[in-house]
Amino acid sequence: MDNQKGLFGEFGGSYVPPALAEVLDHIAEEFEKAKNDEEFNKELNYYLKYYVGRPSPLFLAANITKTLGGGKIYLKREDLNHTGAHKINNTLGQALLAKRMGLKRVIAETGAGQHGVATATAAALFGMECIIYMGEKDAKKQPLNVYRMELLGAKVIQVDSGDRDLKAAVDVALGDLIQNYKNTFYILGSAVGPYPYPSMVKHFQRVISKEIVEQSMEIEGKTPDYLIACVGGGSNAIGAFADFIGNKDTKLIGVEPGGISIDSGLHAAPLAHGEVSIIHGFKSYVMLDEKGEIKSSHSIASGLNYPGVGPEHSYLRDAKLAEYVSITDFEALDAFRELSQHEGIIPAIESAHALAYAMKLAPTLSKDAMIVVNLSGRGDKDMDTLITSEQESFKLQASINKG
Ligand SMILES: *Cc1c(COP(=O)(O)O)cnc(C)c1O
């Protein structure tokens, strides 16, 4: 096994069986070629502009900025992308790579269904056969996303092995890739997994960073003082950070989901409380139980609910090139309501984590400070979560009043 590729300090690498390593090496070679190919980039940029709707605006949230006093809060509007989040930047890139490699079948794993929908969208656009692996448990929780993927022409296979969750879906997808690599491309959903996926996903999400540089120069005549993004696997964050890494003028802040609380253990924040281990074929900070096994994570935001984190974030944290903080479920819900009521923008509950931290930070800064929050997605998908949480807090309040 060759673990030396795709390293970020001691993190990342490739801890996979030889058969899979060979397939991944081939993908890495093709990716390197495509990345420097003018035709490929031209085609990708065409779809980013005319299909996704890029560039996404950088919007000054003037109302909440005024209320909070202090630094200006700008929103990078990835929620305005086609399909409503940043994920499409990556699925289009990987689908075009598959097309360039002459592969006509794409597969993907999905947890809540967001990545599955973004993959099915790209497959429909390019006329590819599409298989989405989804844990049976997750499929039961998200029937609407299952219908959406099917409407887009994908076949959704419900995985009933293992814990019938995201991890089980990843395992089955990798098995499919080993079997069918001659006609199949595996479109991975975040900046995780073995080499070359973390670098490839970063490359396709880097467009966020590039636009933030241009837009902040145009609007404020400088790059942001603070750049804040939520961290699940870490793709929207690494895409936003990419061009600022090592730039001392811009402080990078990743926001992990603190769930109920870090102390309770009910969170999904391996950088706040985790250990170095191997997960899904790469080395990173991971949440482990007493037996050293991967622990199940908790977050109100299904897109952030992962017990590991992209390897580059582990490196950036240890090298002190970025700071990582956490925001609880409740704090995220507050920010979710604030942005909806005062800016008319319903953010994804994932993105609300980044916003919640920005809202804590802004009042401590001077009025000329510039904060950019990467608003990774829109929140229409989160209405059920909001309703359930309101019912639960109502019940809790009622029981406190009684007691
Ligand atoms: C999937 C998702 C995330 C988390 O994924 P990252 O890879 O950490 O970016 C964040 N926000 C939204 C809206 C998502 O759909």
Coordinates of C-alpha atoms and ligand atoms in Angstrom, one line a residue:
M1 CA 0.0 0.0 0.0
D2 CA 1.2 3.4 -0.9
N3 CA 0.1 5.9 1.7
Q4 CA 2.5 8.6 0.7
K5 CA 0.4 10.2 -2.0
G6 CA -1.9 13.2 -1.4
L7 CA -0.4 14.0 2.0
F8 CA -1.2 17.2 3.9
G9 CA 1.5 16.9 6.6
E10 CA 0.7 13.6 8.2
F11 CA -2.9 13.6 7.1
G12 CA -4.7 12.3 4.0
G13 CA -2.9 9.6 1.9
S14 CA -4.5 6.5 0.6
Y15 CA -5.3 3.5 2.9
V16 CA -7.1 1.2 0.5
P17 CA -6.7 -2.3 -0.9
P18 CA -4.4 -2.6 -3.9
A19 CA -7.2 -3.2 -6.4
L20 CA -8.8 0.1 -5.5
A21 CA -5.4 1.9 -5.3
E22 CA -4.8 1.1 -9.0
V23 CA -8.2 2.5 -10.0
L24 CA -7.6 5.7 -7.9
D25 CA -4.1 6.1 -9.4
H26 CA -5.6 6.1 -12.9
I27 CA -8.2 8.7 -11.8
A28 CA -5.4 10.9 -10.4
E29 CA -3.5 10.7 -13.6
E30 CA -6.5 11.7 -15.7
F31 CA -7.4 14.5 -13.3
E32 CA -3.9 16.0 -13.5
K33 CA -4.1 16.0 -17.3
A34 CA -7.6 17.4 -17.4
K35 CA -6.8 20.2 -14.9
N36 CA -4.2 21.6 -17.3
D37 CA -6.2 21.1 -20.4
E38 CA -7.6 24.3 -22.0
E39 CA -10.6 22.5 -23.6
F40 CA -11.6 20.9 -20.4
N41 CA -11.4 24.2 -18.4
K42 CA -13.3 26.0 -21.2
E43 CA -16.2 23.5 -21.0
L44 CA -16.3 23.5 -17.2
N45 CA -16.4 27.3 -17.1
Y46 CA -19.1 27.3 -19.7
Y47 CA -21.4 25.2 -17.5
L48 CA -20.4 27.1 -14.3
K49 CA -21.5 30.3 -16.0
Y50 CA -24.6 29.3 -18.0
Y51 CA -25.9 26.3 -16.0
V52 CA -24.9 26.9 -12.4
G53 CA -25.3 30.7 -12.7
R54 CA -21.8 31.7 -11.5
P55 CA -20.4 34.0 -10.3
S56 CA -22.5 33.9 -7.2
P57 CA -22.9 37.4 -5.7
L58 CA -21.1 38.7 -2.6
F59 CA -23.9 40.4 -0.7
L60 CA -23.6 42.8 2.2
A61 CA -26.0 41.7 5.0
A62 CA -26.6 45.3 5.9
N63 CA -29.5 44.8 8.3
I64 CA -27.8 42.3 10.6
T65 CA -24.6 44.2 10.3
K66 CA -26.3 47.3 11.6
T67 CA -28.1 45.6 14.4
L68 CA -25.0 43.8 15.6
G69 CA -22.7 46.9 15.3
G70 CA -19.1 46.2 14.4
G71 CA -17.6 44.4 11.4
K72 CA -19.5 44.1 8.1
I73 CA -20.9 40.7 7.3
Y74 CA -20.9 39.8 3.7
L75 CA -22.5 36.6 2.3
K76 CA -21.0 34.6 -0.5
R77 CA -24.3 33.4 -2.1
E78 CA -23.6 29.7 -3.0
D79 CA -27.3 29.2 -2.1
L80 CA -28.2 30.9 -5.4
N81 CA -26.4 28.2 -7.5
H82 CA -28.6 25.8 -9.5
T83 CA -29.8 23.1 -7.1
G84 CA -29.3 25.4 -4.2
A85 CA -25.8 24.7 -2.8
H86 CA -22.1 24.6 -3.6
K87 CA -22.1 20.8 -4.3
I88 CA -22.9 21.3 -8.0
N89 CA -19.5 22.9 -8.6
N90 CA -17.9 19.6 -7.7
T91 CA -20.3 17.2 -9.3
L92 CA -20.1 19.0 -12.6
G93 CA -16.4 19.0 -12.5
Q94 CA -16.1 15.3 -11.7
A95 CA -18.9 14.4 -14.2
L96 CA -17.0 16.3 -17.0
L97 CA -13.8 14.4 -16.0
A98 CA -15.8 11.1 -16.3
K99 CA -17.0 12.3 -19.8
R100 CA -13.4 13.2 -20.8
M101 CA -12.3 9.7 -19.7
G102 CA -15.0 8.2 -21.9
L103 CA -17.0 6.7 -18.9
K104 CA -20.7 6.7 -19.3
R105 CA -21.8 5.4 -15.9
V106 CA -21.4 7.5 -12.7
I107 CA -22.0 6.4 -9.1
A108 CA -22.2 8.3 -5.8
E109 CA -22.9 7.9 -2.1
T110 CA -25.3 10.2 -0.4
G111 CA -26.3 10.8 3.2
A112 CA -29.3 13.2 3.4
G113 CA -29.5 13.2 -0.4
Q114 CA -28.0 16.6 -1.3
H115 CA -24.9 15.1 -3.0
G116 CA -27.1 12.5 -4.7
V117 CA -29.3 15.1 -6.2
A118 CA -26.3 17.2 -7.4
T119 CA -24.8 14.1 -9.0
A120 CA -28.1 13.0 -10.6
T121 CA -28.4 16.6 -12.0
A122 CA -25.0 16.4 -13.6
A123 CA -25.7 12.9 -15.0
A124 CA -29.0 14.1 -16.5
L125 CA -27.2 17.0 -18.1
F126 CA -24.5 14.9 -19.7
G127 CA -26.7 11.9 -20.5
M128 CA -25.0 9.4 -18.2
E129 CA -26.3 6.4 -16.4
C130 CA -26.4 7.3 -12.7
I131 CA -26.5 5.0 -9.6
I132 CA -26.9 6.6 -6.1
Y133 CA -26.1 4.5 -3.1
M134 CA -28.1 5.6 0.0
G135 CA -28.3 3.9 3.4
E136 CA -31.8 2.4 3.9
K137 CA -32.2 4.4 7.1
D138 CA -31.3 7.7 5.3
A139 CA -33.6 6.9 2.4
K140 CA -36.5 6.4 4.9
K141 CA -35.8 9.8 6.4
Q142 CA -35.5 11.7 3.1
P143 CA -38.2 10.3 0.7
L144 CA -38.5 13.6 -1.1
N145 CA -34.8 13.5 -2.1
V146 CA -35.2 9.9 -3.3
Y147 CA -38.0 11.0 -5.6
R148 CA -36.0 13.9 -6.8
M149 CA -33.1 11.7 -7.8
E150 CA -35.4 9.3 -9.5
L151 CA -37.1 12.1 -11.4
L152 CA -33.7 13.2 -12.6
G153 CA -33.2 9.7 -14.0
A154 CA -31.0 8.2 -11.4
K155 CA -31.4 4.8 -9.9
V156 CA -31.4 4.9 -6.1
I157 CA -30.1 1.8 -4.4
Q158 CA -31.0 1.5 -0.8
V159 CA -28.1 -0.1 1.1
D160 CA -29.2 -2.5 3.8
S161 CA -25.8 -3.7 4.9
G162 CA -23.8 -2.5 7.9
D163 CA -25.5 0.3 9.8
R164 CA -27.7 1.1 6.7
D165 CA -26.2 4.6 6.8
L166 CA -23.7 6.8 4.9
K167 CA -20.7 4.7 5.8
A168 CA -22.4 1.6 4.5
A169 CA -23.3 3.4 1.3
V170 CA -19.7 4.5 0.8
D171 CA -18.5 0.9 1.2
V172 CA -20.9 -0.4 -1.4
A173 CA -20.1 2.4 -3.8
L174 CA -16.3 1.6 -3.5
G175 CA -17.1 -2.1 -4.1
D176 CA -19.0 -1.1 -7.3
L177 CA -16.1 1.1 -8.5
I178 CA -13.6 -1.8 -8.1
Q179 CA -16.0 -4.1 -10.0
N180 CA -16.9 -1.6 -12.8
Y181 CA -14.0 0.8 -13.1
K182 CA -13.8 0.2 -16.8
N183 CA -17.0 2.1 -17.5
T184 CA -17.7 3.8 -14.2
F185 CA -16.6 7.0 -12.4
Y186 CA -17.2 7.5 -8.6
I187 CA -18.3 11.1 -7.9
L188 CA -17.3 11.7 -4.3
G189 CA -19.2 14.4 -2.4
S190 CA -16.8 16.2 -0.2
A191 CA -13.1 16.9 0.3
V192 CA -12.6 13.5 2.0
G193 CA -11.7 10.0 1.0
P194 CA -8.3 8.6 -0.3
Y195 CA -6.0 10.4 -2.7
P196 CA -6.8 12.0 -5.2
Y197 CA -10.3 13.0 -4.0
P198 CA -9.5 15.7 -1.4
S199 CA -7.3 17.5 -3.9
M200 CA -9.8 17.0 -6.8
V201 CA -12.8 18.3 -4.8
K202 CA -10.8 21.3 -3.6
H203 CA -9.8 22.1 -7.2
F204 CA -13.4 22.1 -8.3
Q205 CA -14.6 24.2 -5.4
R206 CA -11.8 26.6 -5.7
V207 CA -13.9 28.8 -7.9
I208 CA -15.6 30.1 -4.7
S209 CA -12.2 31.4 -3.4
K210 CA -11.3 33.0 -6.7
E211 CA -14.6 34.9 -6.9
I212 CA -14.3 36.1 -3.3
V213 CA -10.9 37.6 -4.1
E214 CA -12.2 39.4 -7.1
Q215 CA -15.5 40.6 -5.5
S216 CA -14.0 41.7 -2.2
M217 CA -11.3 43.7 -4.1
E218 CA -14.0 45.3 -6.2
I219 CA -16.4 46.1 -3.3
E220 CA -14.1 46.9 -0.4
G221 CA -10.7 47.4 -2.2
K222 CA -9.2 44.6 0.0
T223 CA -9.4 40.9 0.7
P224 CA -11.6 39.9 3.6
D225 CA -10.2 40.2 7.2
Y226 CA -12.2 37.1 8.2
L227 CA -13.4 34.2 6.0
I228 CA -15.9 31.8 7.7
A229 CA -17.3 28.5 6.4
C230 CA -19.1 25.6 8.0
V231 CA -17.2 22.3 8.0
G232 CA -18.8 18.9 7.4
G233 CA -16.4 16.9 5.2
G234 CA -15.0 20.3 4.4
S235 CA -15.5 21.0 0.7
N236 CA -17.2 24.4 0.8
A237 CA -14.7 25.5 3.4
I238 CA -11.6 24.4 1.5
G239 CA -13.0 25.8 -1.7
A240 CA -13.6 29.2 0.0
F241 CA -10.2 29.1 1.8
A242 CA -8.1 27.8 -1.1
D243 CA -6.6 31.1 -2.4
F244 CA -6.2 32.6 1.1
I245 CA -4.2 29.8 2.7
G246 CA -1.0 31.3 4.1
N247 CA -2.2 34.9 3.5
K248 CA -1.7 36.6 6.8
D249 CA -4.3 39.4 6.0
T250 CA -7.2 37.0 6.0
K251 CA -8.1 34.9 9.0
L252 CA -9.7 31.6 8.0
I253 CA -12.3 30.1 10.4
G254 CA -13.9 26.7 10.0
V255 CA -17.1 26.1 12.0
E256 CA -17.8 22.6 13.1
P257 CA -21.2 21.4 14.3
G258 CA -21.2 21.4 18.1
G259 CA -24.5 19.5 18.2
I260 CA -26.0 19.5 21.7
S261 CA -22.5 20.4 23.2
I262 CA -18.9 19.3 22.8
D263 CA -18.9 18.1 26.4
S264 CA -22.0 15.9 25.9
G265 CA -20.2 14.0 23.2
L266 CA -23.3 14.6 21.0
H267 CA -21.6 16.6 18.2
A268 CA -19.9 16.2 14.9
A269 CA -16.7 18.1 15.6
P270 CA -13.6 15.9 15.3
L271 CA -11.3 18.9 15.2
A272 CA -12.7 20.1 18.5
H273 CA -12.7 16.7 20.1
G274 CA -11.2 13.8 18.1
E275 CA -8.1 11.7 17.6
V276 CA -5.9 11.0 14.6
S277 CA -7.1 7.8 12.9
I278 CA -8.1 6.3 9.5
I279 CA -11.6 6.8 8.2
H280 CA -12.8 5.9 4.6
G281 CA -9.3 5.4 3.3
F282 CA -7.6 8.5 4.6
K283 CA -5.9 9.8 7.8
S284 CA -7.5 12.7 9.7
Y285 CA -9.0 13.7 13.0
V286 CA -11.9 11.4 13.7
M287 CA -14.4 10.9 16.5
L288 CA -13.6 7.7 18.3
D289 CA -15.3 5.8 21.2
E290 CA -13.4 4.2 24.2
K291 CA -12.7 1.1 22.1
G292 CA -11.1 3.2 19.4
E293 CA -13.9 2.6 17.0
I294 CA -15.5 5.4 14.9
K295 CA -18.2 7.0 16.9
S296 CA -21.6 8.1 15.5
S297 CA -21.9 11.8 15.3
H298 CA -24.8 14.2 16.0
S299 CA -25.8 17.4 14.3
I300 CA -29.1 19.1 13.5
A301 CA -27.5 19.7 10.0
S302 CA -27.4 16.3 8.2
G303 CA -24.8 17.8 5.7
L304 CA -22.4 18.3 8.6
N305 CA -23.1 15.1 10.4
Y306 CA -19.9 13.2 9.7
P307 CA -17.4 11.8 12.4
G308 CA -14.4 12.7 10.3
V309 CA -13.1 15.7 8.4
G310 CA -11.2 16.4 5.2
P311 CA -7.5 15.8 5.8
E312 CA -6.4 19.3 4.7
H313 CA -8.4 20.8 7.5
S314 CA -6.6 18.6 10.0
Y315 CA -3.4 19.9 8.6
L316 CA -4.5 23.6 8.5
R317 CA -5.5 23.3 12.1
D318 CA -2.3 21.7 13.4
A319 CA -0.2 24.2 11.3
K320 CA -2.3 27.0 12.7
L321 CA -3.1 28.2 9.2
A322 CA -6.8 28.2 10.0
E323 CA -8.8 28.2 13.2
Y324 CA -11.7 25.9 14.0
V325 CA -14.6 26.6 16.3
S326 CA -17.9 25.0 17.0
I327 CA -21.5 26.2 17.0
T328 CA -24.4 24.3 18.7
D329 CA -27.7 23.2 17.1
F330 CA -29.5 25.9 19.1
E331 CA -27.1 28.7 18.0
A332 CA -27.4 27.6 14.4
L333 CA -31.2 27.6 14.6
D334 CA -31.1 31.2 16.0
A335 CA -28.9 32.4 13.1
F336 CA -31.2 30.5 10.7
R337 CA -34.2 32.6 12.0
E338 CA -32.2 35.9 12.1
L339 CA -31.1 35.7 8.5
S340 CA -34.6 34.7 7.3
Q341 CA -36.4 37.5 9.3
H342 CA -33.9 40.3 8.7
E343 CA -32.4 39.7 5.3
G344 CA -35.1 37.6 3.6
I345 CA -32.6 34.8 3.0
I346 CA -33.4 31.3 4.3
P347 CA -30.0 29.7 4.7
A348 CA -29.3 26.0 4.8
I349 CA -29.0 24.9 8.5
E350 CA -25.4 23.9 7.7
S351 CA -24.6 27.4 6.5
A352 CA -26.3 28.9 9.5
H353 CA -23.5 27.4 11.7
A354 CA -21.0 29.7 9.9
L355 CA -23.3 32.6 10.1
A356 CA -23.9 32.1 13.8
Y357 CA -20.2 32.4 14.5
A358 CA -19.9 35.5 12.3
M359 CA -22.7 37.0 14.4
K360 CA -20.7 36.4 17.6
L361 CA -17.6 37.8 16.0
A362 CA -18.9 40.9 14.3
P363 CA -19.7 43.0 17.5
T364 CA -16.1 42.5 18.7
L365 CA -14.6 44.1 15.6
S366 CA -14.3 47.7 14.3
K367 CA -16.8 49.0 11.7
D368 CA -14.2 48.7 8.8
A369 CA -13.6 45.0 9.4
M370 CA -14.8 42.8 6.6
I371 CA -16.2 39.3 7.3
V372 CA -17.2 37.0 4.5
V373 CA -19.5 34.1 5.4
N374 CA -19.7 31.3 2.8
L375 CA -23.4 30.7 2.6
S376 CA -23.1 27.2 1.3
G377 CA -26.7 26.5 0.5
R378 CA -30.4 27.5 0.8
G379 CA -32.7 26.3 3.5
D380 CA -35.9 25.3 1.8
K381 CA -34.9 21.7 2.5
D382 CA -34.7 22.4 6.3
M383 CA -38.3 23.4 7.0
D384 CA -39.1 20.0 8.5
T385 CA -36.1 20.3 10.8
L386 CA -37.3 23.8 11.9
I387 CA -40.8 22.6 12.6
T388 CA -39.6 19.5 14.6
S389 CA -37.2 21.7 16.7
E390 CA -39.9 24.2 17.5
Q391 CA -42.2 21.4 18.6
E392 CA -39.5 19.9 20.8
S393 CA -38.5 23.2 22.4
F394 CA -42.2 23.9 23.0
K395 CA -42.5 20.5 24.8
L396 CA -39.4 21.2 26.8
Q397 CA -40.7 24.6 27.8
A398 CA -44.0 23.1 28.8
S399 CA -42.3 20.4 31.0
I400 CA -40.1 23.1 32.6
N401 CA -43.2 25.2 33.4
K402 CA -45.0 22.2 34.9
G403 CA -42.0 21.1 37.0
Ligands
LIG1 C1 -23.3 19.1 2.1 C2 -23.4 20.4 2.6 C3 -22.4 21.0 3.5 C4 -21.3 20.2 4.1 O1 -20.4 19.7 3.2 P1 -18.9 20.3 3.1 O2 -18.2 19.2 2.2 O3 -18.3 20.4 4.4 O4 -19.0 21.6 2.4 C5 -22.6 22.3 3.9 N1 -23.6 23.1 3.4 C6 -24.5 22.6 2.6 C7 -25.6 23.5 2.1 C8 -24.5 21.3 2.1 O5 -25.4 20.8 1.3

